[in-house]
């Protein structure tokens, strides 16, 4: 089934630990994105990648890093997790034409304690 | 900078009532896309519609309709004869027309349809 796979589905992480959220798509979309969703704030862009080999900062990039070694994978790394990074993280992809909008993964619920 | 405002944080209606979700946006771009997404209690984001800024024709899809007014920078969403299954958080979003294409989301409106 074409789409985006995120892993893990949920995770409880001790503060200070390193964590990588995985995102894989099988649609050969050029652009990929990471968003975090917080109550009352909607979804906010963390990082994006327009094509493999390139990345850019979104609205809330601090504390996060990404890489885009190939078209399909776009991992998000928290180098040293803090409680304020407790959130639901969504990976998304898009490609022109955008007739059907962006495709989102099912999300990763991360709790930093 | 882009901004999307959904002033209605929560709305409750009784089944079969009509309900309109408001969305107001700000952008300096002359061409852009507007979106609505639905997030049911299961948590996934479901695409509902995309509109181009150069196409102000209103759209109807079954019980859903969208009113795009560029003059007031609004893109409102109406559900006719609401049903319990419409209960969800609804997000309005904006993206530039071009290679960047990052979505800017509103804060969402929680719609509860009571039986």
Coordinates of C-alpha atoms in Angstrom, one line a residue:
Chain A
X1 CA 0.0 0.0 0.0
X2 CA 1.5 3.3 -1.1
X3 CA 2.1 5.8 1.7
X4 CA 4.2 6.8 4.5
X5 CA 5.4 4.6 7.3
X6 CA 6.5 6.1 10.6
X7 CA 8.2 4.2 13.5
X8 CA 7.8 3.9 16.3
X9 CA 4.1 4.5 16.9
X10 CA 4.8 5.7 20.4
X11 CA 7.7 6.0 22.7
X12 CA 8.5 7.1 26.2
X13 CA 12.0 8.6 26.4
X14 CA 14.1 9.7 29.3
X15 CA 15.3 13.3 29.1
X16 CA 18.8 13.6 27.8
X17 CA 18.5 10.5 25.6
X18 CA 19.0 10.5 21.9
X19 CA 16.2 9.4 19.7
X20 CA 15.6 8.9 15.9
X21 CA 12.1 8.9 14.5
X22 CA 11.9 7.0 11.3
X23 CA 9.9 8.0 8.2
X24 CA 9.8 6.1 4.9
X25 CA 7.7 6.7 1.8
X26 CA 7.2 4.6 -1.2
X27 CA 5.6 7.1 -3.5
X28 CA 8.9 8.6 -4.9
X29 CA 7.8 12.1 -3.7
X30 CA 10.6 14.6 -3.9
X31 CA 9.6 16.7 -0.9
X32 CA 9.3 15.5 2.7
X33 CA 8.5 17.2 5.9
X34 CA 8.4 16.8 9.7
X35 CA 5.7 18.5 11.8
X36 CA 4.9 18.4 15.4
X37 CA 1.4 18.7 16.7
X38 CA 0.7 20.3 20.1
X39 CA -2.7 21.0 21.6
X40 CA -3.9 24.5 20.6
X41 CA -1.0 25.1 18.3
X42 CA -1.9 22.9 15.3
X43 CA 0.9 21.4 13.4
X44 CA 4.2 23.3 13.1
X45 CA 6.9 22.6 10.6
X46 CA 10.2 21.4 12.1
X47 CA 12.4 20.6 9.1
X48 CA 11.8 19.9 5.4
X49 CA 13.6 18.5 2.4
X50 CA 12.7 19.5 -1.2
X51 CA 14.8 16.8 -2.8
X52 CA 17.2 14.1 -1.7
X53 CA 20.4 15.6 -0.4
X54 CA 18.9 18.9 0.7
X55 CA 17.2 20.0 3.9
X56 CA 15.8 23.2 5.4
X57 CA 14.7 24.6 8.7
X58 CA 11.0 25.1 9.4
X59 CA 9.3 27.1 12.1
X60 CA 10.6 25.1 15.2
X61 CA 13.9 23.5 14.3
X62 CA 15.8 23.8 17.5
X63 CA 16.8 20.5 19.2
X64 CA 16.1 18.5 16.0
X65 CA 18.1 17.4 13.0
X66 CA 17.3 15.6 9.8
X67 CA 19.0 14.0 6.9
X68 CA 17.9 13.0 3.4
X69 CA 20.4 10.5 2.0
X70 CA 17.8 9.1 -0.5
X71 CA 14.3 9.8 -1.8
X72 CA 12.5 7.4 0.4
X73 CA 13.8 8.1 4.0
X74 CA 13.7 11.2 6.1
X75 CA 14.7 10.5 9.7
X76 CA 14.2 13.0 12.5
X77 CA 16.8 13.0 15.3
X78 CA 16.5 14.5 18.8
X79 CA 20.1 14.7 20.0
X80 CA 19.3 15.2 23.7
X81 CA 15.5 15.0 24.4
X82 CA 13.8 17.5 26.7
X83 CA 10.3 17.4 28.1
X84 CA 9.2 20.3 25.8
X85 CA 9.7 17.9 22.9
X86 CA 6.8 15.8 24.1
X87 CA 4.5 15.9 21.2
X88 CA 2.9 14.0 18.3
X89 CA 5.2 14.0 15.3
X90 CA 4.0 13.7 11.7
X91 CA 6.0 13.0 8.7
X92 CA 4.6 14.1 5.3
X93 CA 5.5 14.1 1.6
X94 CA 4.3 15.9 -1.5
X95 CA 5.1 16.1 -5.2
X96 CA 3.6 18.2 -8.0
X97 CA 0.9 18.2 -9.1
X98 CA -0.6 18.6 -5.6
X99 CA -4.0 17.5 -6.6
X100 CA -4.4 15.3 -3.5
X101 CA -2.6 17.5 -1.1
X102 CA 0.2 16.2 1.1
X103 CA 0.4 12.6 2.3
X104 CA 0.8 12.2 6.0
X105 CA 2.1 9.3 8.1
X106 CA 0.1 8.0 11.0
X107 CA 2.3 9.9 13.6
X108 CA 4.6 9.1 16.4
X109 CA 3.5 10.0 19.9
X110 CA 6.7 10.9 21.9
X111 CA 6.7 11.5 25.6
X112 CA 9.9 12.8 27.2
X113 CA 10.1 12.3 31.0
Chain B
X1 CA 5.4 35.2 6.6
X2 CA 2.2 33.1 6.4
X3 CA -0.4 32.8 9.0
X4 CA -3.6 30.8 9.3
X5 CA -6.2 31.7 12.0
X6 CA -9.0 29.4 13.1
X7 CA -10.7 31.4 15.7
X8 CA -13.2 28.7 16.7
X9 CA -11.4 26.4 19.1
X10 CA -14.4 24.1 19.8
X11 CA -17.8 23.8 18.3
X12 CA -20.7 21.5 19.4
X13 CA -23.7 20.9 17.3
X14 CA -26.6 18.5 17.3
X15 CA -26.8 15.9 14.6
X16 CA -28.4 17.2 11.3
X17 CA -27.5 20.8 12.0
X18 CA -25.4 22.7 9.6
X19 CA -22.0 24.0 10.8
X20 CA -19.5 26.4 9.3
X21 CA -15.8 26.3 10.3
X22 CA -14.0 29.6 9.7
X23 CA -10.5 30.1 8.3
X24 CA -8.7 33.4 7.8
X25 CA -5.2 33.5 6.3
X26 CA -2.4 36.0 5.7
X27 CA 0.2 35.7 3.0
X28 CA 2.3 38.0 0.9
X29 CA 2.3 35.5 -2.0
X30 CA 0.0 36.3 -5.0
X31 CA -0.5 32.7 -5.7
X32 CA -0.9 30.0 -3.1
X33 CA -2.9 26.9 -2.1
X34 CA -5.4 26.5 0.6
X35 CA -6.3 23.1 2.2
X36 CA -8.6 21.6 4.7
X37 CA -7.7 18.5 6.7
X38 CA -9.7 16.3 9.0
X39 CA -8.2 14.6 12.0
X40 CA -10.6 12.0 13.5
X41 CA -10.1 10.6 17.1
X42 CA -7.9 7.9 15.6
X43 CA -5.3 10.6 14.9
X44 CA -4.5 10.4 11.2
X45 CA -4.7 13.4 9.0
X46 CA -7.2 13.1 6.2
X47 CA -7.0 15.4 3.1
X48 CA -10.3 17.0 2.3
X49 CA -9.7 19.7 -0.3
X50 CA -7.1 21.9 -2.0
X51 CA -7.9 25.2 -3.7
X52 CA -5.7 27.4 -5.9
X53 CA -5.7 31.1 -5.1
X54 CA -6.5 32.0 -8.7
X55 CA -9.7 29.9 -8.6
X56 CA -12.4 31.4 -6.4
X57 CA -15.2 29.2 -7.5
X58 CA -16.9 27.6 -4.5
X59 CA -16.9 23.8 -4.3
X60 CA -19.4 21.3 -3.1
X61 CA -18.7 17.7 -2.4
X62 CA -21.6 15.8 -0.9
X63 CA -22.4 17.4 2.5
X64 CA -19.2 19.4 2.4
X65 CA -18.9 22.8 0.8
X66 CA -16.1 25.4 0.8
X67 CA -16.4 29.2 0.4
X68 CA -13.2 30.9 -0.8
X69 CA -13.2 34.7 -0.7
X70 CA -9.9 36.2 -1.7
X71 CA -11.2 39.7 -0.8
X72 CA -11.5 38.8 2.8
X73 CA -8.7 36.2 2.9
X74 CA -11.1 33.5 4.1
X75 CA -11.7 29.9 3.2
X76 CA -14.6 28.7 5.2
X77 CA -15.8 25.1 5.4
X78 CA -19.5 24.1 5.8
X79 CA -20.9 20.7 6.7
X80 CA -24.5 20.3 5.9
X81 CA -26.7 18.0 7.9
X82 CA -23.9 17.0 10.3
X83 CA -23.4 13.5 11.5
X84 CA -21.7 12.0 14.5
X85 CA -18.9 10.7 12.3
X86 CA -18.0 14.3 11.4
X87 CA -16.7 14.7 14.9
X88 CA -13.0 15.5 14.5
X89 CA -10.5 18.3 14.6
X90 CA -10.4 20.2 11.4
X91 CA -7.4 22.1 10.2
X92 CA -7.1 24.8 7.6
X93 CA -3.7 25.2 6.0
X94 CA -1.8 27.3 3.5
X95 CA 1.1 26.7 1.2
X96 CA 3.0 28.9 -1.3
X97 CA 2.8 28.1 -5.0
X98 CA 6.3 27.0 -6.0
X99 CA 9.1 24.7 -5.0
X100 CA 9.0 25.3 -1.3
X101 CA 5.4 24.2 -0.7
X102 CA 5.6 24.0 3.1
X103 CA 2.2 23.9 4.8
X104 CA 1.3 26.4 7.5
X105 CA -1.5 25.1 9.6
X106 CA -4.1 26.9 11.7
X107 CA -4.6 25.7 15.3
X108 CA -7.6 23.6 14.4
X109 CA -11.3 23.5 15.3
X110 CA -12.6 20.6 17.4
X111 CA -16.0 19.8 16.1
X112 CA -18.3 17.6 18.2
X113 CA -21.6 16.4 16.7
X114 CA -24.0 15.2 19.4
X115 CA -26.5 12.5 18.6

